PDB file of C-alpha atoms in Angstrom:
ATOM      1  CA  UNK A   1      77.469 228.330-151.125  1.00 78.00           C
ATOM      2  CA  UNK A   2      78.878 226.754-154.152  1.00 81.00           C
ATOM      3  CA  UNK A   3      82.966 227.473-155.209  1.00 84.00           C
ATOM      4  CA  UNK A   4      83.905 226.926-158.867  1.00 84.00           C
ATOM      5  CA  UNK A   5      87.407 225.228-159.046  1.00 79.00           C
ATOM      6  CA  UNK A   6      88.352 228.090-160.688  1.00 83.00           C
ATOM      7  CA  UNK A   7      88.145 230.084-157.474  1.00 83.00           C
ATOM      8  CA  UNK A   8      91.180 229.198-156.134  1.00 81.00           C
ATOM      9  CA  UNK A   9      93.222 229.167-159.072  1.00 83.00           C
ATOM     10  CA  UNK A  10      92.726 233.026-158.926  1.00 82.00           C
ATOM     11  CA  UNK A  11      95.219 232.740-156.157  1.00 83.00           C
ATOM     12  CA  UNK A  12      98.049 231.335-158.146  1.00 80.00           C
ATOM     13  CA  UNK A  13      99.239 234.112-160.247  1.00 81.00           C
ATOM     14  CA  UNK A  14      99.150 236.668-156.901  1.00 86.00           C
ATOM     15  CA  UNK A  15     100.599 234.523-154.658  1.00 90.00           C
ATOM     16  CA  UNK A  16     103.879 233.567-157.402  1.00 89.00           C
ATOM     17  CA  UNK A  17     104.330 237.378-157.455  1.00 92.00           C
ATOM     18  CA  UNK A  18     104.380 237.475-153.545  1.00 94.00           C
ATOM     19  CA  UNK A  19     106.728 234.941-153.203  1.00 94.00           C
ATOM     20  CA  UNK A  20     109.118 236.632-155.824  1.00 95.00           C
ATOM     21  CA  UNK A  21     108.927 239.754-154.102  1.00 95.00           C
ATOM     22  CA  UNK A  22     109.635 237.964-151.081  1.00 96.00           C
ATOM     23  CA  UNK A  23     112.787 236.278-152.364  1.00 95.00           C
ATOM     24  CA  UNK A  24     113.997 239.157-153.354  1.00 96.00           C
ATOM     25  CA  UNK A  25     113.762 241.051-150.196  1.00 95.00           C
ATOM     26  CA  UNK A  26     115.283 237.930-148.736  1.00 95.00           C
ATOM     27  CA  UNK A  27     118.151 237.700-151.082  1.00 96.00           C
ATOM     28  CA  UNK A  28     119.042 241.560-150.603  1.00 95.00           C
ATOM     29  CA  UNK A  29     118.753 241.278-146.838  1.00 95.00           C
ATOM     30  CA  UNK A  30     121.337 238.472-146.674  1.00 94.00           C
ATOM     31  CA  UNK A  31     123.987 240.500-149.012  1.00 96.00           C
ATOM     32  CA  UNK A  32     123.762 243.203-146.964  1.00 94.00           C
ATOM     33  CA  UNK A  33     124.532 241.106-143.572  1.00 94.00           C
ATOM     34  CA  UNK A  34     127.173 239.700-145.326  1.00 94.00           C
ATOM     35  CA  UNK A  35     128.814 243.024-146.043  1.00 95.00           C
ATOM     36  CA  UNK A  36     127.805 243.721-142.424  1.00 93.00           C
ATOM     37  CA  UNK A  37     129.277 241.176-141.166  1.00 93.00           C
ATOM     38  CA  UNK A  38     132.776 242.208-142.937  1.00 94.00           C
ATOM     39  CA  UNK A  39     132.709 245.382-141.735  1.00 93.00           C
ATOM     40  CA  UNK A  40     132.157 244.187-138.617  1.00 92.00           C
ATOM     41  CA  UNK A  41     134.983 241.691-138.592  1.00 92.00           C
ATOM     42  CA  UNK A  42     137.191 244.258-139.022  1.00 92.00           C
ATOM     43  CA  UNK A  43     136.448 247.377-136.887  1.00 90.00           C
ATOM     44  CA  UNK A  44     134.003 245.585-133.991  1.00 88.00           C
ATOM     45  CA  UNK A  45     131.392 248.302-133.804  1.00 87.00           C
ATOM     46  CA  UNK A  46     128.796 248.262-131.727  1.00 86.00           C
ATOM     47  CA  UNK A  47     125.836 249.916-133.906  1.00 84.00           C
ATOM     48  CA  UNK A  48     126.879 247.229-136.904  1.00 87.00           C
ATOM     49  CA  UNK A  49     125.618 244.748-134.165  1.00 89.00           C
ATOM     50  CA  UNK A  50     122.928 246.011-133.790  1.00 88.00           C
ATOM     51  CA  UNK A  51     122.210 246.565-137.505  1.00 89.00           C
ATOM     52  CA  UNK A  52     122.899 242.998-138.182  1.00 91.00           C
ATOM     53  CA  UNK A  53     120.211 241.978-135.013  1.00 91.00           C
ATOM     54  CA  UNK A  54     117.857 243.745-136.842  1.00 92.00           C
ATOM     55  CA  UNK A  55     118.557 242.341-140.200  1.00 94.00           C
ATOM     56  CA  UNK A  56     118.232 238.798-138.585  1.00 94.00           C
ATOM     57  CA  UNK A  57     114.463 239.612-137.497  1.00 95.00           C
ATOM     58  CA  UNK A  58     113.511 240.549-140.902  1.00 96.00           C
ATOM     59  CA  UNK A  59     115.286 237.669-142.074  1.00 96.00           C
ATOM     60  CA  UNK A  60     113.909 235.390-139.760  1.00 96.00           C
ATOM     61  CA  UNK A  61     110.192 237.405-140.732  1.00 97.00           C
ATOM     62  CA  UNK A  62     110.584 236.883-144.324  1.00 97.00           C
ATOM     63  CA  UNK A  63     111.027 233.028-143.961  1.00 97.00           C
ATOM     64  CA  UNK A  64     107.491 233.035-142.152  1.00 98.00           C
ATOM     65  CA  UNK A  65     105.864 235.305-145.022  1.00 97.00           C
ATOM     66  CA  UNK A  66     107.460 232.693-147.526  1.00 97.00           C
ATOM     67  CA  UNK A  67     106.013 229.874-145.473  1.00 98.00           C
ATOM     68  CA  UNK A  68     102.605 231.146-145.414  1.00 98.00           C
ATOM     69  CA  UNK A  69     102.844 232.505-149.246  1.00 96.00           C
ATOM     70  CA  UNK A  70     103.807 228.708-149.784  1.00 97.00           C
ATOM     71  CA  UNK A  71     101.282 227.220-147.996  1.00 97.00           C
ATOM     72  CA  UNK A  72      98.799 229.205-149.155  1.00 95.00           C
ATOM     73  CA  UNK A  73      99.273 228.133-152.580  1.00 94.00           C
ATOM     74  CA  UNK A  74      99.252 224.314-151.366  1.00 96.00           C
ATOM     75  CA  UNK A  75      96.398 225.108-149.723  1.00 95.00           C
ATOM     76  CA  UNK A  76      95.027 226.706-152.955  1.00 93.00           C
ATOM     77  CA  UNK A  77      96.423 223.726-155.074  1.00 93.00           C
ATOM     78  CA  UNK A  78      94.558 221.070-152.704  1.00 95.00           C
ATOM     79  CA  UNK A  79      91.504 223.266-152.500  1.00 93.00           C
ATOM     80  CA  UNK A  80      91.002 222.651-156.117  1.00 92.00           C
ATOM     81  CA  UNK A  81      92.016 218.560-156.375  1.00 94.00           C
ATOM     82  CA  UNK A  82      89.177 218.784-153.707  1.00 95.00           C
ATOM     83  CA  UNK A  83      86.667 220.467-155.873  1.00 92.00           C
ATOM     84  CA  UNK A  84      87.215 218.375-158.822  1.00 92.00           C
ATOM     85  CA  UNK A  85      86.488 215.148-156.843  1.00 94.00           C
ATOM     86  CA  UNK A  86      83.007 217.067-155.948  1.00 90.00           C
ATOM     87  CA  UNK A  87      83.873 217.222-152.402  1.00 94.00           C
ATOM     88  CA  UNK A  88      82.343 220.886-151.974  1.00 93.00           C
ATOM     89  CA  UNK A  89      82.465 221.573-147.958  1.00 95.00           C
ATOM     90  CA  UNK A  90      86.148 220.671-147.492  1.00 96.00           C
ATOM     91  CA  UNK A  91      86.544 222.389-150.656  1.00 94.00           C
ATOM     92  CA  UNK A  92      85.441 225.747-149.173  1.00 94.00           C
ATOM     93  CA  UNK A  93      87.247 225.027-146.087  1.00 96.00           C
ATOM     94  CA  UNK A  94      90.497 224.484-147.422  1.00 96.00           C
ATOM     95  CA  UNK A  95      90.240 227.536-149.852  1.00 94.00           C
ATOM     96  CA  UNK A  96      89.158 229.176-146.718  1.00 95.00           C
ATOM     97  CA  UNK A  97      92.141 228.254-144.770  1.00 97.00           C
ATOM     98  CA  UNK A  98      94.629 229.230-148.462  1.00 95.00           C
ATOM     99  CA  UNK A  99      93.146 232.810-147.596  1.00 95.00           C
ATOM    100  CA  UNK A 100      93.861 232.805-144.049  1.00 97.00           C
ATOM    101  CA  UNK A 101      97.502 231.475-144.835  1.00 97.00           C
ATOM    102  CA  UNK A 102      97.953 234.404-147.444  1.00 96.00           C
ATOM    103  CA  UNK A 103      96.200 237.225-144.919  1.00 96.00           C
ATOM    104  CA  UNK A 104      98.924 235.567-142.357  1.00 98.00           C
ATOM    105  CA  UNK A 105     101.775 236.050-144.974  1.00 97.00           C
ATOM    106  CA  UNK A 106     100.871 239.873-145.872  1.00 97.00           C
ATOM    107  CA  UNK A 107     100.171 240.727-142.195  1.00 98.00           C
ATOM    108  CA  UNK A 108     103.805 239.149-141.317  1.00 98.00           C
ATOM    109  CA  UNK A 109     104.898 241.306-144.392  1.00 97.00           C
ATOM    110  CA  UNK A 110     103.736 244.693-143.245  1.00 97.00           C
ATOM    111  CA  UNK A 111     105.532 243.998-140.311  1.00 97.00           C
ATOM    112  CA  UNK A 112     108.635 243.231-141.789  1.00 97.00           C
ATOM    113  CA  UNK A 113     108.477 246.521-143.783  1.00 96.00           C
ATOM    114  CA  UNK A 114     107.149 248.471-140.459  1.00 95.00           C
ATOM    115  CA  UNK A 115     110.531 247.272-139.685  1.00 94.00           C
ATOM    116  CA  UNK A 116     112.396 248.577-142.332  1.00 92.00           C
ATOM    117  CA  UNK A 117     110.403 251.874-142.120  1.00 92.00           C
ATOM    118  CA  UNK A 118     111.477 252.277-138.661  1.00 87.00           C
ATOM    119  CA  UNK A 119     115.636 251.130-139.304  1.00 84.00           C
ATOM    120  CA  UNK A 120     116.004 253.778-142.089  1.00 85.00           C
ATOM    121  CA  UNK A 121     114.389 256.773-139.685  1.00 83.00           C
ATOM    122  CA  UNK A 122     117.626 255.969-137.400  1.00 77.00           C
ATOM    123  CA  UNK A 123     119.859 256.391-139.735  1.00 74.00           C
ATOM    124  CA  UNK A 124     117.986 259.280-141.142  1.00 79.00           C
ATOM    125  CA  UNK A 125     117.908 260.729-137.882  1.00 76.00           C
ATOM    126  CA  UNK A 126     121.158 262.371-137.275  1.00 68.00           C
ATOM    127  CA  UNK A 127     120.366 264.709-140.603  1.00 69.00           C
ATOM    128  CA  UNK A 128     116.895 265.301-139.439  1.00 69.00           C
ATOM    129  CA  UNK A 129     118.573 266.647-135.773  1.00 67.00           C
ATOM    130  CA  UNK A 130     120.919 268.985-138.119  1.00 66.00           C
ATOM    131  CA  UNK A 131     117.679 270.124-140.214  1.00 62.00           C
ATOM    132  CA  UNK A 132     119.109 269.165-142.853  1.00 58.00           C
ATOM    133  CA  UNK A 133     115.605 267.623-144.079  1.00 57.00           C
ATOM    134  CA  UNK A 134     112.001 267.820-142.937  1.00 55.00           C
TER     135      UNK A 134
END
């Protein structure tokens, strides 16, 4: 098997986009625990505990996705300083392992959002219990 050092370049453009979304999922997470936070200051309630807990393991998630999205793209980078010195079999391993690193990162990611999912069908609940939506 022969890999062009154009093959992992493919990754670049995907993985940018990834880590942007990323950000941006961080960056909204961490506003809303510091309004959380606030709120909580002030009235001590239980349940915004437990909101904020939950907001923690995403954040704590989305670092992990950003690692792997990063490292992936090193990975992908290195991959291709490899090929162009005509070292071929690390050169498939390492773009082999970028992969792996960005499977890792999307995995962690769907997990994150399973998360989410699951967070907004509490708060969702109490109206569901009313039937006030299906």
């Amino acid at each position: 098997m022969t890999l062009n050092i154009e093959t992992p370049a493919l990754l670049f453009s995907a993985t940018s986009l990834i880590l942007l979304a990323y950000t941006n999922r961080f960056l909204t997470i961490a506003q809303i625990v510091r309004g959380l936070k606030k709120t909580y200051d002030m009235e001590h309630n239980k349940s915004i505990l437990i909101e904020i807990k939950n907001l923690n393991l995403r954040l704590t998630l989305i670092r992990y996705m950003q690692l792997f999205g990063v490292l992936s793209l090193f990975l992908s980078v290195f991959g291709m300083l490899v090929l162009f010195v005509e070292w071929q079999l690390i050169g498939i391993y390492i773009f082999g392992a970028s992969m792996l690193s960005l499977l890792i990162s999307l995995g962690i990611s769907f997990w994150e959002i399973s998360i989410s999912v699951n967070a907004l069908r509490v708060h969702l609940s109490d109206l569901v219990e009313k039937d006030k939506i299906k």
